[in-house]
Coordinates of C-alpha atoms in Angstrom, one line a residue:
X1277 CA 121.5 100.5 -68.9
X1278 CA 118.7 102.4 -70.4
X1279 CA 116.1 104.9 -68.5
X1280 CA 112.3 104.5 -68.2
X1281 CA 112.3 106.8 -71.4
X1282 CA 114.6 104.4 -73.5
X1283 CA 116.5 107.4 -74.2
X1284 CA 119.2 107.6 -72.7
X1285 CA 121.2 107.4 -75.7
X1286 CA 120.7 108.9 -78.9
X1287 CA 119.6 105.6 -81.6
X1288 CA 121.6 107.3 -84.0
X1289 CA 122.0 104.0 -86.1
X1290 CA 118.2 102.8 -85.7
X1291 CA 116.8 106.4 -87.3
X1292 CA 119.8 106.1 -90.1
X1293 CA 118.1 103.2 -90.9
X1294 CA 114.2 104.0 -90.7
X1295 CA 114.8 107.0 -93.1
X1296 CA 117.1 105.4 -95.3
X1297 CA 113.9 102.7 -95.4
X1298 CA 111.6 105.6 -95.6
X1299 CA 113.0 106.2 -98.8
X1300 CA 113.9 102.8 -100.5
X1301 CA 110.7 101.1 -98.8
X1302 CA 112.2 98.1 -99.3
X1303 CA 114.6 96.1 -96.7
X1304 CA 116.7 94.7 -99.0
X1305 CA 118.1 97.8 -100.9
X1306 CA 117.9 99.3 -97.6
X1307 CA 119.9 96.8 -96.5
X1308 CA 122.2 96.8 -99.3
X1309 CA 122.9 100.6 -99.1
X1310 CA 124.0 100.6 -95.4
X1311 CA 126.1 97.4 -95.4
X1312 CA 123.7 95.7 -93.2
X1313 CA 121.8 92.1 -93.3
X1314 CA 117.8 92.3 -94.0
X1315 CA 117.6 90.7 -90.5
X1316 CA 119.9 93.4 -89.2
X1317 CA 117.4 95.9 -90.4
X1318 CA 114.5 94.7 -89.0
X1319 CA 116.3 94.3 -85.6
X1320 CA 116.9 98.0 -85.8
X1321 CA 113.5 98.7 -87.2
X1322 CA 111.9 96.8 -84.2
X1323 CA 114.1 98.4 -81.6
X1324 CA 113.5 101.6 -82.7
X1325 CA 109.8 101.4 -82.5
X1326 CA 110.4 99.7 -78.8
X1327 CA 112.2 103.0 -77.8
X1328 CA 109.0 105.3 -79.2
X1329 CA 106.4 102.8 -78.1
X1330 CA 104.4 102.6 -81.6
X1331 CA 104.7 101.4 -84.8
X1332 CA 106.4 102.7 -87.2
X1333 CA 106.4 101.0 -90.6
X1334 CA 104.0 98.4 -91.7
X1335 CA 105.1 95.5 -93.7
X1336 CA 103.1 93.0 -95.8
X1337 CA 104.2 90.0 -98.0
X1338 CA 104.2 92.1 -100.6
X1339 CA 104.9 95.9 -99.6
X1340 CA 106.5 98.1 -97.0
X1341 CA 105.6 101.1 -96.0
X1342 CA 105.5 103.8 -93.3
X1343 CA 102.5 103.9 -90.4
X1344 CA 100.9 107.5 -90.1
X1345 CA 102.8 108.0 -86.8
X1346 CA 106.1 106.9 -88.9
X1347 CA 105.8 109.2 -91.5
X1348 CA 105.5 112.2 -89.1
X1349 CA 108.6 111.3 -87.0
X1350 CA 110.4 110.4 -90.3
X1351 CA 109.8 114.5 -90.9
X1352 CA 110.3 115.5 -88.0
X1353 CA 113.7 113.7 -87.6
X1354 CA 114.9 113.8 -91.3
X1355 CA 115.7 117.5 -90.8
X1356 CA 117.5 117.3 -87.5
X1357 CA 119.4 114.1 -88.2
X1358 CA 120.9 115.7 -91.5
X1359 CA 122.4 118.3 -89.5
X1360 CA 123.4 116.8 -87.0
X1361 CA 125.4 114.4 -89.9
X1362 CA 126.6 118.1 -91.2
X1363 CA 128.1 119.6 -87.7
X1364 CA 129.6 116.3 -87.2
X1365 CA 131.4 116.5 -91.3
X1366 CA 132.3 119.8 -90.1
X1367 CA 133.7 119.4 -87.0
X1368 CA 135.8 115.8 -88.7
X1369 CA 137.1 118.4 -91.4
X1370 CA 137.9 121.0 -89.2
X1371 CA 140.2 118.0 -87.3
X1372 CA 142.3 117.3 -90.3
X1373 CA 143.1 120.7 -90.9
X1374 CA 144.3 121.2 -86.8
X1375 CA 141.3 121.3 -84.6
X1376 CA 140.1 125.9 -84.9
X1377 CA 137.3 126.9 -87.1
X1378 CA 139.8 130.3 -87.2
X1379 CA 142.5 131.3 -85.0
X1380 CA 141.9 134.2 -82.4
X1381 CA 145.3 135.5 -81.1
X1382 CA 145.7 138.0 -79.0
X1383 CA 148.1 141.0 -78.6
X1384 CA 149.9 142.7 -75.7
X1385 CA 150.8 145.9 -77.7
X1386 CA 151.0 145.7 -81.4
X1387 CA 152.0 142.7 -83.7
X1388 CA 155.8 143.1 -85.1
X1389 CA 157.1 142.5 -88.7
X1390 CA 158.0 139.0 -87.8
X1391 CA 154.9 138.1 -86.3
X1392 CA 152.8 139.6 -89.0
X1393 CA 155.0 137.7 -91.6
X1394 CA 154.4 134.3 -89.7
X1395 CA 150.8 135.0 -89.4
X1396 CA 150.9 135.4 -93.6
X1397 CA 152.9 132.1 -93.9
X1398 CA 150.4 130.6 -91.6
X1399 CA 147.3 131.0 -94.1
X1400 CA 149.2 129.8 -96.6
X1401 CA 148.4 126.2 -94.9
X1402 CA 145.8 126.7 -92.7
X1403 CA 143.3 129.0 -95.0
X1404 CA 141.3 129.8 -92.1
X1405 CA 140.6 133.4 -90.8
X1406 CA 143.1 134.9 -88.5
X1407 CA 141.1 137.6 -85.8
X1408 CA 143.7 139.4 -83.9
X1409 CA 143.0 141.6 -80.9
X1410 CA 144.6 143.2 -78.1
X1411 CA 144.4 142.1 -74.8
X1412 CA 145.1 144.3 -71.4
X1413 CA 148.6 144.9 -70.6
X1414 CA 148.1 144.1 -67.0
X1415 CA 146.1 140.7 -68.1
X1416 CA 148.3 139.0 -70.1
X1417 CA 146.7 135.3 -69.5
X1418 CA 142.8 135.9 -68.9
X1419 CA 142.1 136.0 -72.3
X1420 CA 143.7 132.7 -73.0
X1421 CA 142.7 130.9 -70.2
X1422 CA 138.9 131.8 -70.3
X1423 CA 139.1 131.0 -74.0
X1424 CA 138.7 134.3 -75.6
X1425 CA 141.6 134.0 -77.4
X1426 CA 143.5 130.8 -78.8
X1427 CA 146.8 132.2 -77.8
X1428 CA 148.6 135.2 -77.5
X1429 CA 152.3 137.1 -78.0
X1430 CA 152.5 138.4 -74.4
X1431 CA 155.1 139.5 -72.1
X1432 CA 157.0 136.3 -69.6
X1433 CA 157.5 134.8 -67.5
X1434 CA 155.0 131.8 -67.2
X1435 CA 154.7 130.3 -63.9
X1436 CA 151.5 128.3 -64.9
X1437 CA 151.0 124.3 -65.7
X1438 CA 147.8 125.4 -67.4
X1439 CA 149.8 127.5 -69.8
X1440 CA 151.8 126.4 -72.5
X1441 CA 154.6 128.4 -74.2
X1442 CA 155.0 127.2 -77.6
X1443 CA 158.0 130.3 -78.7
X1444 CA 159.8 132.1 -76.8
X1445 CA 161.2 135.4 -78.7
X1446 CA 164.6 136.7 -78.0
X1447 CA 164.9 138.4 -74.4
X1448 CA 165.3 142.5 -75.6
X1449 CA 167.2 145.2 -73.6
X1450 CA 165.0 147.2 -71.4
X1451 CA 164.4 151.4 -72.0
X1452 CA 163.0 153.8 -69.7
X1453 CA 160.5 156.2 -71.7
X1454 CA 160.2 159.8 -70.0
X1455 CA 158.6 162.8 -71.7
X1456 CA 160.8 164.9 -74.2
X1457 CA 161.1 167.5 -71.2
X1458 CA 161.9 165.2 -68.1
X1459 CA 166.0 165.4 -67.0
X1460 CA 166.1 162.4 -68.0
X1461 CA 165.6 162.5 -71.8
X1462 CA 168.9 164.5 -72.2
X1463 CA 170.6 161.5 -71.1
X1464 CA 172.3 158.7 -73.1
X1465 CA 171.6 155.7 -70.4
X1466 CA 170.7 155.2 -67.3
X1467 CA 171.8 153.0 -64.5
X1468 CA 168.9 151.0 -62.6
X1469 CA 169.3 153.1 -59.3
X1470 CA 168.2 156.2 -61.3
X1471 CA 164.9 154.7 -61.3
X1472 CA 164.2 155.8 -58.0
X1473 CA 164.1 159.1 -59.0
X1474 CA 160.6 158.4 -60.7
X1475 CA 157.2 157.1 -60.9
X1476 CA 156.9 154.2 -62.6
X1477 CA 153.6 153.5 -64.3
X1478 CA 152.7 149.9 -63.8
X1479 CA 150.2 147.7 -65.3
X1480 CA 146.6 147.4 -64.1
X1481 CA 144.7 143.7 -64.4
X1482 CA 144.3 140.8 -62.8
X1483 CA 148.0 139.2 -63.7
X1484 CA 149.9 137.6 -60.4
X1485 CA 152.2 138.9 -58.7
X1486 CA 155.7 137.2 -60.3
X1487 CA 154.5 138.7 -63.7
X1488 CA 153.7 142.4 -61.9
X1489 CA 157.2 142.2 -60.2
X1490 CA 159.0 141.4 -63.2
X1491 CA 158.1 144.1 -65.8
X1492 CA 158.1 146.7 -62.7
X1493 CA 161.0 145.7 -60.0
X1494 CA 159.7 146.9 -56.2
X1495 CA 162.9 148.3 -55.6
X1496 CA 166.4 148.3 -57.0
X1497 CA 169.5 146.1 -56.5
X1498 CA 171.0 148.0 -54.0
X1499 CA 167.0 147.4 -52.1
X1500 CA 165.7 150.6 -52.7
X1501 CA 161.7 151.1 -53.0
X1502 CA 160.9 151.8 -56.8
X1503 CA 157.8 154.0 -57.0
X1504 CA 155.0 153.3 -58.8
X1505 CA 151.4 155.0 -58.0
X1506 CA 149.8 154.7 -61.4
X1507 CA 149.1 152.0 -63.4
X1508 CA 147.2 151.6 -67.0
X1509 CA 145.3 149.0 -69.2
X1510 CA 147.4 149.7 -72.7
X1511 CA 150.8 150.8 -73.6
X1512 CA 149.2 154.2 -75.0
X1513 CA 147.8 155.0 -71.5
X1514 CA 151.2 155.1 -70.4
X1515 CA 152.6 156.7 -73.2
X1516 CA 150.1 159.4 -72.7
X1517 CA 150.9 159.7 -69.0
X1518 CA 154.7 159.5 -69.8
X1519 CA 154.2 163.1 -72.4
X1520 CA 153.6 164.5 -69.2
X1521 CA 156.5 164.5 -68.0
X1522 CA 155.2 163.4 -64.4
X1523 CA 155.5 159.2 -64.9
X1524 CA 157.9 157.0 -66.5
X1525 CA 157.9 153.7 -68.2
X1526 CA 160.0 150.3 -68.9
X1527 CA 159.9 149.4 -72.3
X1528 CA 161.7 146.5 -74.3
X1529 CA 163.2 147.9 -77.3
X1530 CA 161.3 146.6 -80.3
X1531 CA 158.5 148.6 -79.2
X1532 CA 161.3 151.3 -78.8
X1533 CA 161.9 151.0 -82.2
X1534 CA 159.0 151.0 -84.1
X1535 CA 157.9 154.2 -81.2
X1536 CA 157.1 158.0 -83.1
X1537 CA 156.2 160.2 -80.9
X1538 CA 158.0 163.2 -80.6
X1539 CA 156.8 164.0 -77.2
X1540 CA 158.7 161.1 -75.4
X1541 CA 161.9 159.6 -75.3
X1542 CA 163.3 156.3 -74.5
X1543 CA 166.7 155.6 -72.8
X1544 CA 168.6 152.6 -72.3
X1545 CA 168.7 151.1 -69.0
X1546 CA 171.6 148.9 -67.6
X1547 CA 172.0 147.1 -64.2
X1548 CA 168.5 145.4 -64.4
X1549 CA 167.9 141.9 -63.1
X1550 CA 166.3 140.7 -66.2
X1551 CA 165.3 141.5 -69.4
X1552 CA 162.1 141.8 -71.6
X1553 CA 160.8 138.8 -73.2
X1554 CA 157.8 137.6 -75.3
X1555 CA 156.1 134.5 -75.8
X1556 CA 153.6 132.5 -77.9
X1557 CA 151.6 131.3 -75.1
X1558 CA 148.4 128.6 -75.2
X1559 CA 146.4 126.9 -73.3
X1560 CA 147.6 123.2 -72.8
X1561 CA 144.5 121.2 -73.1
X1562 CA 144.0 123.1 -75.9
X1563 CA 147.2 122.1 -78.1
X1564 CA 146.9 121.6 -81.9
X1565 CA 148.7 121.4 -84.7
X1566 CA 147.7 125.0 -85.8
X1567 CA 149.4 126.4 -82.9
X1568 CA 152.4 124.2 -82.7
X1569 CA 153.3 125.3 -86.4
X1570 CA 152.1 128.7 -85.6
X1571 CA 155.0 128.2 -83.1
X1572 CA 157.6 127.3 -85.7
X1573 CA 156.8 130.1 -87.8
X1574 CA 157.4 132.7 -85.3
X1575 CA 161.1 130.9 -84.7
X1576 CA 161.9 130.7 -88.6
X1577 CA 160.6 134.2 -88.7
X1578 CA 162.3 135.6 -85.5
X1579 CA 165.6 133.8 -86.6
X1580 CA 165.4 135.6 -90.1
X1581 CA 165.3 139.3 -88.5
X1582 CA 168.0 138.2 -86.6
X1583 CA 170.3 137.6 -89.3
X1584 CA 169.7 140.7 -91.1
X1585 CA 169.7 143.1 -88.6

């Protein structure tokens, strides 16, 4: 039912019509051009001028034409009516290629070969731009979830029905990075119980605590308290932290791999629980097709390096 105003809902169809009549000033090619009857236009016509309260084109036996008060709302809502008729195009088009205007993905560290690779294959389809950032170490689902970022390669687990993840990358072996002169870096593994023996730098954000607990353990196997009195934002604060010798830090090993400092070194670890894994992650009301292949890619691609290593 309509308000007092009559405006409750936009007469999108009765101002198509007065401006296409604006322009032909004639009901019948008016008529003609928007598939309608000539009795079907002046029933829009009339209830358009109902809604404003005034009269808005004059017609005679032998001419039409617009009232004073018509031709100034036929300017004033000629502009705004073509674009809204443009965002609407736009928004249709953006539908058939998957639903983003660009893709935003975020980045807990850096972006591998792999992923980089996918992200390439990716534009080859979708020729949209690709923004990548990084996101906090210690918020690895803020980002997505508030809609800063369409997705994002963090660490797992999910233990969230708002989140979806679309890839899961293949679970890596777990290293403890020390600095070049810690007792430790002369080693060639360690067992898990040897991490009580330092101070494990943890990761500071707003992530629950199932994620917390599983890329830092509170204690050991055998039930012994890990320590852990520092924790950073991004992997290079801890890497920093680590050169000095004074903190330590659990890393999966391809960031291991693609690590050059000099000033810290990385040993395997053996005896943990779990292991390090990544995943594509999204927000699930926010599916699309961009993301979904986006998904694929990453498994074609991740399945590749696997073969060739």
């Amino acid at each position: 039912m309509e308000g007092d105003d009559g405006m409750d809902q936009l007469p999108a169809r009765e101002i198509e019509c007065l401006l296409v009549l604006a322009e032909e000033l004639h009901f019948g090619r008016t008529a003609c051009r928007l598939g309608y009857s000539q009795s079907r236009v002046s029933q829009l016509i009339a209830a358009l001028e109902r809604r404003i309260g005034t009269k808005l084109v004059e017609r005679t036996s032998r001419r039409v034409e617009l009232s004073r008060f018509g031709a100034e709302f036929v300017s004033e809502v000629g502009p705004a009516y073509a674009q809204l008729v443009g965002v609407v195009g736009q928004a249709r088009d953006r539908a058939k290629r998957g639903g983003l205007p660009e893709l935003r993905i975020g980045f807990q560290g850096s972006a591998y070969e792999e992923v980089t690779e996918a992200l390439r294959r990716f534009r080859v389809r979708y020729p949209i731009s690709v923004v990548v950032q990084e996101i906090p170490l210690g918020s690895p689902f803020s980002a997505v979830l508030d809609g800063a970022v369409d997705c994002a390669v963090a660490l797992l687990p999910v233990q969230d029905e708002r989140l979806t993840v679309g890839f899961r990358f293949p679970p890596q072996d777990q290293y403890l990075a020390v600095g070049a002169t810690h007792p430790f870096a002369r080693r060639e593994f360690l067992d898990v119980e040897d991490l009580a023996a330092v101070d494990l730098i943890s990761s500071a954000g707003d992530a629950p605590d199932y994620w917390t607990e599983a890329q830092v353990p509170p204690t050991t196997p055998s039930g012994t308290e890990l320590r852990s009195t520092t924790s950073v934002s991004t992997l290079q604060e801890g890497l920093t932290l680590v050169a000095g010798s004074e903190h330590a830090m659990l890393l999966c090993r391809p960031f291991v791999e693609r690590s050059t400092r000099r000033d810290v070194r990385c040993v395997p670890v053996t005896g943990l629980s779990g292991t390090s894994q990544l995943g594509l992650i999204w927000r699930t009301d926010r599916t699309t097709p961009q993301l979904e292949y986006l998904a694929r890619l990453l498994a074609e691609e991740s399945a590749r390096a696997a073969s060739t290593a």
